[in-house]
PDB file of C-alpha atoms in Angstrom:
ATOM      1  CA  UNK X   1      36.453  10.010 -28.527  1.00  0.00           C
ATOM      2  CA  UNK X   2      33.717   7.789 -27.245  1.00  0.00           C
ATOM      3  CA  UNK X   3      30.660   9.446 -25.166  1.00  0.00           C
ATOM      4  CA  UNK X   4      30.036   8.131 -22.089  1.00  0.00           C
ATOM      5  CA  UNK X   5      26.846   6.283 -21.198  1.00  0.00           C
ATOM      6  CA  UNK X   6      23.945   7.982 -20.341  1.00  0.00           C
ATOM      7  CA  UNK X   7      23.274   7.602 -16.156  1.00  0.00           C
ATOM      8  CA  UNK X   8      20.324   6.039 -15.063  1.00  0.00           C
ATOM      9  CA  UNK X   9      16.822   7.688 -15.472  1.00  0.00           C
ATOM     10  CA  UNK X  10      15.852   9.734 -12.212  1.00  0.00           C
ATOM     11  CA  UNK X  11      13.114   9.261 -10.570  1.00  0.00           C
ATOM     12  CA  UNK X  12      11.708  12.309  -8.839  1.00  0.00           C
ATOM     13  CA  UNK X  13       9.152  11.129  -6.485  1.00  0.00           C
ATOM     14  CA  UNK X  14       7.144  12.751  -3.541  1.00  0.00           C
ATOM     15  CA  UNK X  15       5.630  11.410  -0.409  1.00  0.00           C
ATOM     16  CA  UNK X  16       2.764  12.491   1.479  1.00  0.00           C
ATOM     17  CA  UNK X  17       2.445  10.624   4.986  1.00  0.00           C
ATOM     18  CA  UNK X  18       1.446  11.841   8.035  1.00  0.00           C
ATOM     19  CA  UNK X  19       2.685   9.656  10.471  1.00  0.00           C
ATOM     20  CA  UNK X  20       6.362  10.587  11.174  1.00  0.00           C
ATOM     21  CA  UNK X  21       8.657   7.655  11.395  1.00  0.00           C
ATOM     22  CA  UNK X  22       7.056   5.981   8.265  1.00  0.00           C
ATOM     23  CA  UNK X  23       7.552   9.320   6.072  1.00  0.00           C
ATOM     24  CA  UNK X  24      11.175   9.611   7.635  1.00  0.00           C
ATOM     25  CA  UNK X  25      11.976   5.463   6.966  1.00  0.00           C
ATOM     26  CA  UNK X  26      10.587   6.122   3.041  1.00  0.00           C
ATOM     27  CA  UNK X  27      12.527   9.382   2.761  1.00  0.00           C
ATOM     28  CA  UNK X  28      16.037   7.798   3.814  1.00  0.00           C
ATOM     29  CA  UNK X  29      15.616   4.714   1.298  1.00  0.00           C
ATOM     30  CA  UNK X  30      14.841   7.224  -1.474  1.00  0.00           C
ATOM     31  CA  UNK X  31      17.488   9.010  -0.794  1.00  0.00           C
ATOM     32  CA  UNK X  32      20.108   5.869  -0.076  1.00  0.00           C
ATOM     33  CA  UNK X  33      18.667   4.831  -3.691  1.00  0.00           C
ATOM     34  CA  UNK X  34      20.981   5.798  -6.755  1.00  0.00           C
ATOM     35  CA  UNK X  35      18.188   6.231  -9.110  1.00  0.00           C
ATOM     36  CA  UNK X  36      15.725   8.057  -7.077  1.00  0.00           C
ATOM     37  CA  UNK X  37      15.424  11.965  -5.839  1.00  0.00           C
ATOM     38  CA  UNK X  38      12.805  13.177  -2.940  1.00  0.00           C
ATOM     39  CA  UNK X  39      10.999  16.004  -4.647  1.00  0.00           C
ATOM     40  CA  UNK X  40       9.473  16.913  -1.152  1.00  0.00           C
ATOM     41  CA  UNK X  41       7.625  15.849   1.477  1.00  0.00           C
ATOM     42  CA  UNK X  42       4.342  16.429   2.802  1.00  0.00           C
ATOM     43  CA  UNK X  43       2.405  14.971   6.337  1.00  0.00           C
ATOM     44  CA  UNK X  44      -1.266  16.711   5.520  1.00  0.00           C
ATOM     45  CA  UNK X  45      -3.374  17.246   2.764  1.00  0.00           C
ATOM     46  CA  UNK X  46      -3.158  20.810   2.963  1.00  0.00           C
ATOM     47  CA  UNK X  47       0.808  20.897   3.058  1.00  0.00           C
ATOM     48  CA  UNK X  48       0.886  18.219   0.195  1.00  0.00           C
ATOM     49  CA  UNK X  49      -1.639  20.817  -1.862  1.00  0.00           C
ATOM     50  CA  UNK X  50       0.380  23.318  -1.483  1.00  0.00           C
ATOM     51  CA  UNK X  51       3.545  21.342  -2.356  1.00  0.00           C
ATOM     52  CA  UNK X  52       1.960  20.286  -5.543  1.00  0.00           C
ATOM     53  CA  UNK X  53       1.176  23.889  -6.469  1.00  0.00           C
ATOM     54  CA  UNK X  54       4.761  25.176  -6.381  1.00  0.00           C
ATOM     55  CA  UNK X  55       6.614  21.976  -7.111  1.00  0.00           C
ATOM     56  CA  UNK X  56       8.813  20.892 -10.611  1.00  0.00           C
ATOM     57  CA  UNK X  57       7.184  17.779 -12.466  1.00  0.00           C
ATOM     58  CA  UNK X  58       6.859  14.809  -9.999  1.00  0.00           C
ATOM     59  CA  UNK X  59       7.513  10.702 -11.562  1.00  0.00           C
ATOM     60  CA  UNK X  60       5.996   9.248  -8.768  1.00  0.00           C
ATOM     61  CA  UNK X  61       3.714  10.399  -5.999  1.00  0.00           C
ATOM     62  CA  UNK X  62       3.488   8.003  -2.458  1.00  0.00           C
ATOM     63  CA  UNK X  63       0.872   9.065  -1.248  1.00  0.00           C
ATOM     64  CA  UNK X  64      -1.128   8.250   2.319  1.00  0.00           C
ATOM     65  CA  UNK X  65      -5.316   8.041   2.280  1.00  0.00           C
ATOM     66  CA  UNK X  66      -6.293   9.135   5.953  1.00  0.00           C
ATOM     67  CA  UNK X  67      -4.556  12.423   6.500  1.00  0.00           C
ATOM     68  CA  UNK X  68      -5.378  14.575   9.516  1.00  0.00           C
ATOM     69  CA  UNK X  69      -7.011  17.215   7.876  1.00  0.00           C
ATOM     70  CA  UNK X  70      -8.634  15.254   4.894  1.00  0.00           C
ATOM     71  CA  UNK X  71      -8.725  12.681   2.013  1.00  0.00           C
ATOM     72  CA  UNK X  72      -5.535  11.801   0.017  1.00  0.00           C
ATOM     73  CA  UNK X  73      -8.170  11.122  -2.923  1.00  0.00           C
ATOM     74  CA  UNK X  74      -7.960  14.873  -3.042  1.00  0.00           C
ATOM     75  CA  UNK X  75      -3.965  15.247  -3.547  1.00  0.00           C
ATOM     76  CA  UNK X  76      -4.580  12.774  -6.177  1.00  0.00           C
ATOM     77  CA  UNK X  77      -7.137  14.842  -7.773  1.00  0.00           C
ATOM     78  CA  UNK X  78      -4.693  17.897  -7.533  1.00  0.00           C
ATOM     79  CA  UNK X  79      -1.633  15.664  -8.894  1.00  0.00           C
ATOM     80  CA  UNK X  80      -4.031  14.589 -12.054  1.00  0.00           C
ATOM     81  CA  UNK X  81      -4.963  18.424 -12.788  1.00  0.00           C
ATOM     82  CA  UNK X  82      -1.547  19.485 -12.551  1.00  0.00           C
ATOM     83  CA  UNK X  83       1.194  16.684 -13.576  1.00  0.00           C
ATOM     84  CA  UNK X  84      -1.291  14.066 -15.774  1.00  0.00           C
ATOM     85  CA  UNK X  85       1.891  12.545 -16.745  1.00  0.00           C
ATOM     86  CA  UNK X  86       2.363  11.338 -12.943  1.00  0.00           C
ATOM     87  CA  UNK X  87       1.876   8.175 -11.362  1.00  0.00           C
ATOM     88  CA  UNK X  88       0.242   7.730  -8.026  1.00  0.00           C
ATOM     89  CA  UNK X  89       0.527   5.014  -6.074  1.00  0.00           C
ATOM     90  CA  UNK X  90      -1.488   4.645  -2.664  1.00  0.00           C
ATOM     91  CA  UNK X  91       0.412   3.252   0.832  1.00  0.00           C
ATOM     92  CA  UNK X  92      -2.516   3.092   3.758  1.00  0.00           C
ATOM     93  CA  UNK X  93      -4.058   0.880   5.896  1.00  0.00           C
ATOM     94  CA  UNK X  94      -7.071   0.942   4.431  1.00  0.00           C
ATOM     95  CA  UNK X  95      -7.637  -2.013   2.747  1.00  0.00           C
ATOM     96  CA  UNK X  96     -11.766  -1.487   2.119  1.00  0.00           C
ATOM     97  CA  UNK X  97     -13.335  -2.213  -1.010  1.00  0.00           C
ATOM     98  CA  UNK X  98     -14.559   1.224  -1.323  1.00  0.00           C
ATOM     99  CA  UNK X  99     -10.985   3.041  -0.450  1.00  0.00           C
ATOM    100  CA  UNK X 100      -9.829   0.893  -3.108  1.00  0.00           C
ATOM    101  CA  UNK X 101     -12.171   1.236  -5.857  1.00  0.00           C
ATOM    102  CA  UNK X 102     -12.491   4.958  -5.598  1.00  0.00           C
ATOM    103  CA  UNK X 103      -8.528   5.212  -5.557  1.00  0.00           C
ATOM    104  CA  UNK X 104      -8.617   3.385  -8.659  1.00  0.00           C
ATOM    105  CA  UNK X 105     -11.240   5.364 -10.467  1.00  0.00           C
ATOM    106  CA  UNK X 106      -8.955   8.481  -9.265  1.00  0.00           C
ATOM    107  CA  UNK X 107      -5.982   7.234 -11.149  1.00  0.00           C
ATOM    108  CA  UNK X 108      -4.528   5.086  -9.005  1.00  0.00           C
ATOM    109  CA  UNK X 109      -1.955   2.843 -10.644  1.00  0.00           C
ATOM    110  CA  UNK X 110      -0.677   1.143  -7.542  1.00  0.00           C
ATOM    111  CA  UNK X 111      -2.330   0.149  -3.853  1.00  0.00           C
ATOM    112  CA  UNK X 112      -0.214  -0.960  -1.460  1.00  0.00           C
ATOM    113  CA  UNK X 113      -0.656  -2.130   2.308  1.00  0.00           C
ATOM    114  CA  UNK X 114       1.334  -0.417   5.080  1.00  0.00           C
ATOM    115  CA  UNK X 115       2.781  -3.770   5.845  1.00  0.00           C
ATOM    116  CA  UNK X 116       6.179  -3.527   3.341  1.00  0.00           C
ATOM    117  CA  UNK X 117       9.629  -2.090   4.710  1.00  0.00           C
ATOM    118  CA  UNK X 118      10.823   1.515   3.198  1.00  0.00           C
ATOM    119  CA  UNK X 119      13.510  -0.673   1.115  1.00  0.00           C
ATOM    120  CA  UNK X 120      10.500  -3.041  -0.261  1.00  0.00           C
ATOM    121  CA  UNK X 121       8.442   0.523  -0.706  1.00  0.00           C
ATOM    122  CA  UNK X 122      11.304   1.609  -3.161  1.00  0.00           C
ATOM    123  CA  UNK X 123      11.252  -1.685  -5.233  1.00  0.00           C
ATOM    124  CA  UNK X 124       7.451  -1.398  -6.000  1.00  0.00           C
ATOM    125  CA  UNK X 125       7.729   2.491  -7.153  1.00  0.00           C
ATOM    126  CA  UNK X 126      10.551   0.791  -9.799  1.00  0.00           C
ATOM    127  CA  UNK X 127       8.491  -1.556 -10.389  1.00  0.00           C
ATOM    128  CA  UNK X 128       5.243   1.153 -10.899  1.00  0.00           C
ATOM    129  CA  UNK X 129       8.047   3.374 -12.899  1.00  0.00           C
ATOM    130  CA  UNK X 130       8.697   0.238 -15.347  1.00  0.00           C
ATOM    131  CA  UNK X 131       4.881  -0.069 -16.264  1.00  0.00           C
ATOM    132  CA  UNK X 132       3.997  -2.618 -13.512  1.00  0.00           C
ATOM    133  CA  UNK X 133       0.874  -1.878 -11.418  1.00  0.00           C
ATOM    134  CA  UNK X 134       2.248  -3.026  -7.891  1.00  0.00           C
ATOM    135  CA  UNK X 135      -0.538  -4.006  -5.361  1.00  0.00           C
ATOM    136  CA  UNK X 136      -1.251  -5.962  -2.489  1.00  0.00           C
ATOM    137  CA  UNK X 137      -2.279  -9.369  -2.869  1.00  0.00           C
ATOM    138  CA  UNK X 138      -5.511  -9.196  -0.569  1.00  0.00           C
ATOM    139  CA  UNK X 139      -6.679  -6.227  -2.103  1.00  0.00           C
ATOM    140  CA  UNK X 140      -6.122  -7.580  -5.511  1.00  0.00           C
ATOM    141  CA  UNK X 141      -8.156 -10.975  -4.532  1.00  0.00           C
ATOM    142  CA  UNK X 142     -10.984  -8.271  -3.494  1.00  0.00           C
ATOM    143  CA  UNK X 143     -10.930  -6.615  -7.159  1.00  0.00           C
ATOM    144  CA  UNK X 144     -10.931  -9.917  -8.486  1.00  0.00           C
ATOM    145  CA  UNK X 145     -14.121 -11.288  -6.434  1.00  0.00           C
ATOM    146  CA  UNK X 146     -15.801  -7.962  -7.097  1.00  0.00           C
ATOM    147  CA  UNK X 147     -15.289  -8.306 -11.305  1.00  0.00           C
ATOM    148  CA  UNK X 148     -15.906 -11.789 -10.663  1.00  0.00           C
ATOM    149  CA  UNK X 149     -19.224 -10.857  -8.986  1.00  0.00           C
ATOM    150  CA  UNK X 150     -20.375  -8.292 -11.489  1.00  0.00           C
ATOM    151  CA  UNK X 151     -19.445 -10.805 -14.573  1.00  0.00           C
ATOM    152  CA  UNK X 152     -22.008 -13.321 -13.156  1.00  0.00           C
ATOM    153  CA  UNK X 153     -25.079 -10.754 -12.243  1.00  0.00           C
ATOM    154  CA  UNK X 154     -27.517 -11.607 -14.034  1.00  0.00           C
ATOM    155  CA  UNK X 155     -26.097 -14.354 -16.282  1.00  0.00           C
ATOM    156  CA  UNK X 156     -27.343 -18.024 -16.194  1.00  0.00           C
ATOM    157  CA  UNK X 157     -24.256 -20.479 -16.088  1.00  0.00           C
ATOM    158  CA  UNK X 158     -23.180 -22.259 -19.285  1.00  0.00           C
ATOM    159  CA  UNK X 159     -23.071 -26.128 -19.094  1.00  0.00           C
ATOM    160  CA  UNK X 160     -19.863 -27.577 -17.404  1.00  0.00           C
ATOM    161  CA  UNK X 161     -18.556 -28.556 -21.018  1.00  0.00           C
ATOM    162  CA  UNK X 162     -18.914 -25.209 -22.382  1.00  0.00           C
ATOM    163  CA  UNK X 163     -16.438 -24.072 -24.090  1.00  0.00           C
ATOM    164  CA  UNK X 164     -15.735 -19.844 -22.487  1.00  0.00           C
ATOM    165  CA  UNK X 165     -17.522 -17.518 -24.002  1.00  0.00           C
ATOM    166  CA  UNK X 166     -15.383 -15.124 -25.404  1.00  0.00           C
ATOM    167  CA  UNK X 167     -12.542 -17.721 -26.214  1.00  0.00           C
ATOM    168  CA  UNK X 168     -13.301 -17.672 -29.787  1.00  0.00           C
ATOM    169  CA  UNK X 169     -13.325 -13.707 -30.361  1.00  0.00           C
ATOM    170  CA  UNK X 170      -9.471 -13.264 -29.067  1.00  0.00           C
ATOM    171  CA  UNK X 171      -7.646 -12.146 -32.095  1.00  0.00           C
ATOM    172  CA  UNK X 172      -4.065 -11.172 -30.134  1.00  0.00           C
ATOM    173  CA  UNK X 173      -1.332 -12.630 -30.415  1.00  0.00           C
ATOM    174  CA  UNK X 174      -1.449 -15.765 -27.883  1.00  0.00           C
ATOM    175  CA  UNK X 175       0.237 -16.047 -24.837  1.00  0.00           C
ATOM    176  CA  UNK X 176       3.264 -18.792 -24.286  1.00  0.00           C
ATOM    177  CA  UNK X 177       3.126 -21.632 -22.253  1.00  0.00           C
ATOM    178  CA  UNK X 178       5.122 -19.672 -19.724  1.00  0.00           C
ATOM    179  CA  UNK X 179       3.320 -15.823 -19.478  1.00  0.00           C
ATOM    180  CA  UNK X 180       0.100 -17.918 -19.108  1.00  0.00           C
ATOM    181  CA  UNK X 181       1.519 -19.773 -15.812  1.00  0.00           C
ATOM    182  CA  UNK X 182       2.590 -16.367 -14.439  1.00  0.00           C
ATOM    183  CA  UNK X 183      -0.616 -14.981 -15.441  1.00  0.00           C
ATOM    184  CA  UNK X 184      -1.915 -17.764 -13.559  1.00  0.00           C
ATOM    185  CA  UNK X 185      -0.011 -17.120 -10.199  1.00  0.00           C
ATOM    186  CA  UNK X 186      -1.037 -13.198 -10.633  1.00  0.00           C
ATOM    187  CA  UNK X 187      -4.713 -14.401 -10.533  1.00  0.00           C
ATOM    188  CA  UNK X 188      -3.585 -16.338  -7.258  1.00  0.00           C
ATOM    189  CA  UNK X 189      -2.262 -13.118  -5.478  1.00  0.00           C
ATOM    190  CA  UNK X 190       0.887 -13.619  -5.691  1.00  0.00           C
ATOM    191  CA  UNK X 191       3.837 -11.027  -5.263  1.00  0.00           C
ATOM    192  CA  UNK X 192       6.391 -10.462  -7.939  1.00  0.00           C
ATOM    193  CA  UNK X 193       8.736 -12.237  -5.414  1.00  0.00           C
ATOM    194  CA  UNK X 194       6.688 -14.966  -4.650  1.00  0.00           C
ATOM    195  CA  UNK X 195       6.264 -15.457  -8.563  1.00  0.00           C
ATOM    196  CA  UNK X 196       9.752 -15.292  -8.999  1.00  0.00           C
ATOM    197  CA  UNK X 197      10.743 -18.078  -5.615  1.00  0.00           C
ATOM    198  CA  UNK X 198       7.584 -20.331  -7.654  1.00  0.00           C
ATOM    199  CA  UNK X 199       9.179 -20.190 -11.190  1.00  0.00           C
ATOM    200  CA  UNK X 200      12.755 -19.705  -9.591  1.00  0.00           C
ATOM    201  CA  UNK X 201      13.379 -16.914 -11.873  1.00  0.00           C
ATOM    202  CA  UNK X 202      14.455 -13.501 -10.792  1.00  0.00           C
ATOM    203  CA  UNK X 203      12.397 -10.712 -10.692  1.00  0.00           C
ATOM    204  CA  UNK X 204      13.552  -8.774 -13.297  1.00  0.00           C
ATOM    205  CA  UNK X 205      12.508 -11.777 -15.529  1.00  0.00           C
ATOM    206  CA  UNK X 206       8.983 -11.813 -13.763  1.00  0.00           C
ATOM    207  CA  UNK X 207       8.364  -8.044 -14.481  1.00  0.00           C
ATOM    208  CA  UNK X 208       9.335  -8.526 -18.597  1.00  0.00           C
ATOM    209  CA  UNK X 209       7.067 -11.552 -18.036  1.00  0.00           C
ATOM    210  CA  UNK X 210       3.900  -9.273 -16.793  1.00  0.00           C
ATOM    211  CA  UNK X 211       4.745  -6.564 -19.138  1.00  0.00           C
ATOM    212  CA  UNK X 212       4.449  -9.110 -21.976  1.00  0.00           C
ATOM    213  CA  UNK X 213       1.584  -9.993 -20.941  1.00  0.00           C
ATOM    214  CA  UNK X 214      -0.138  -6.620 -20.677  1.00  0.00           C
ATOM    215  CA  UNK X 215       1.174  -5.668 -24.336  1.00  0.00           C
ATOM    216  CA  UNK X 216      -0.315  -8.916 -25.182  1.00  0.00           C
ATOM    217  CA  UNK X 217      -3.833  -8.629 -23.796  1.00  0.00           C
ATOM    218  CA  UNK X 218      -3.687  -4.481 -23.764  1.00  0.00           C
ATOM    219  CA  UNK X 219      -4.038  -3.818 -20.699  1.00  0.00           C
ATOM    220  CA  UNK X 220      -2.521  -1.816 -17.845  1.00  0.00           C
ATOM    221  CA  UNK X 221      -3.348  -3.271 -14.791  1.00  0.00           C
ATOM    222  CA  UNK X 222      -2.943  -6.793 -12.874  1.00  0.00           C
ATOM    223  CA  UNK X 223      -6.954  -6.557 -13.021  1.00  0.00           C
ATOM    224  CA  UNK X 224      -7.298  -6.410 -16.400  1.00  0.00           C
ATOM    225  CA  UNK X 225      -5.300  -8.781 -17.423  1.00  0.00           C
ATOM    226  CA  UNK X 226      -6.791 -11.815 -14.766  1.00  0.00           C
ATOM    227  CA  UNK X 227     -10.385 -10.586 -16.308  1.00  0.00           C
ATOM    228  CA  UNK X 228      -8.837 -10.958 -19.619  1.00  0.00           C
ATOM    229  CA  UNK X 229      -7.275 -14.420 -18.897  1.00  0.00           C
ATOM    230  CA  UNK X 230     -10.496 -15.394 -16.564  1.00  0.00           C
ATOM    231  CA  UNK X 231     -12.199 -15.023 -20.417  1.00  0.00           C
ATOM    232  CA  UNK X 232      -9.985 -16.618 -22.415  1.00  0.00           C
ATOM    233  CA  UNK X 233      -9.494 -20.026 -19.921  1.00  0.00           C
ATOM    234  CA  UNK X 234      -5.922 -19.143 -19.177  1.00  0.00           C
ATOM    235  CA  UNK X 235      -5.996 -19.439 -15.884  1.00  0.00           C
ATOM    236  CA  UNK X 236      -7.319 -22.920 -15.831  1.00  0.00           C
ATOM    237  CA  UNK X 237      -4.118 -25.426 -16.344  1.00  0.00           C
ATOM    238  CA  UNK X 238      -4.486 -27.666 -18.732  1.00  0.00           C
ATOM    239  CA  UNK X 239      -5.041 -30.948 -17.661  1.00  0.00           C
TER     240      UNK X 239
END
């Protein structure tokens, strides 16, 4: 007699958000979803604290920056202490350099902009769930101007027919014709979907394309791997 297939992976999420009708929108689409399960819910920083205390293992944590009574940088603090395995993945309106950079340092593996739909919220935490590092495209060109910015400090330019600097020490396998235009359109800002309308591929084929590409270059993050590809020359088509 033949077993029957193992169901589809759950994942347990949480959501701290203190404004009302956003928590409530997320909370029905992760529940409408087949393959997700609303751990709890939390609208402070002092109800998510105490939620994290008491709670079972969490997958994915949603989690808001300006809270009413304090800093979500501190539930992530609390969610690294307690479930290290976790991922975290920011949803504010803050789109600062300094709100992002110190979620990041935190252990941040996703930033998003409050300006996606609840459904398009519960694609991105499959997509953070799959090893994908889901963020918006204007914060991402901010990261990317800031590494850009710190690169250059201090360095005097190499002649225009310089070959880059670091080309020669790659030792990795190389990336095809193909990751290295979707690498290319990641360094642009663009969205998984917007990847996948350019390429008119689906996203599922986009997302095996990016996690080639981090196994590839050994990274984890869509800023790593446009630094990575800013040193090699991949994102400069060949002419």
């Amino acid at each position: 007699m033949s077993s029957s297939p193992n169901p589809p992976e759950t994942i347990r999420v949480a959501v701290v958000e203190d404004d009302s009708a956003c928590r409530m929108a997320l909370a029905h689409a992760l529940q409408a979803a087949p393959d997700m399960r609303v751990q709890w819910l939390a609208c402070s920083r002092a109800e998510a604290l105490d939620e994290l205390a008491k709670s079972e293992p969490l997958d994915v944590l949603v989690l808001d920056l300006g809270l009413p009574d304090g800093s979500g940088l501190d539930v992530l603090a609390a969610l690294r202490a307690r479930w290290p395995e976790a991922m975290a993945m920011v949803s504010t309106i803050f789109g600062d350099e300094e709100n992002v950079l110190r979620s990041i340092e935190a252990g941040a593996m996703g930033y998003l902009l409050k300006d996606l739909s609840a459904q398009a919220l519960v694609e991105e935490i499959r997509s953070l769930r799959a090893g994908g590092s889901p963020i918006n495209p204007m914060v991402a060109r901010k990261l990317l101007m800031k590494a850009a910015s710190l690169g250059h400090a201090g360095t005097s330019p190499a002649p225009p027919s310089a070959p880059p600097a670091q080309a020669s020490n790659w030792s990795g396998p190389p990336l095809s014709a193909r990751e290295a235009e979707v690498l290319r359109l990641v360094a642009r800002g663009y969205t998984v979907d917007e990847v996948a309308d350019e390429l008119n591929v689906s996203r599922h084929t986009v997302r095996t394309f990016v996690r080639r590409i981090y196994d590839k270059l050994q990274v984890s993050s869509r800023a790593e791997a446009v630094r990575e590809g800013e040193r090699q020359g991949w994102l400069h088509e060949k002419g």
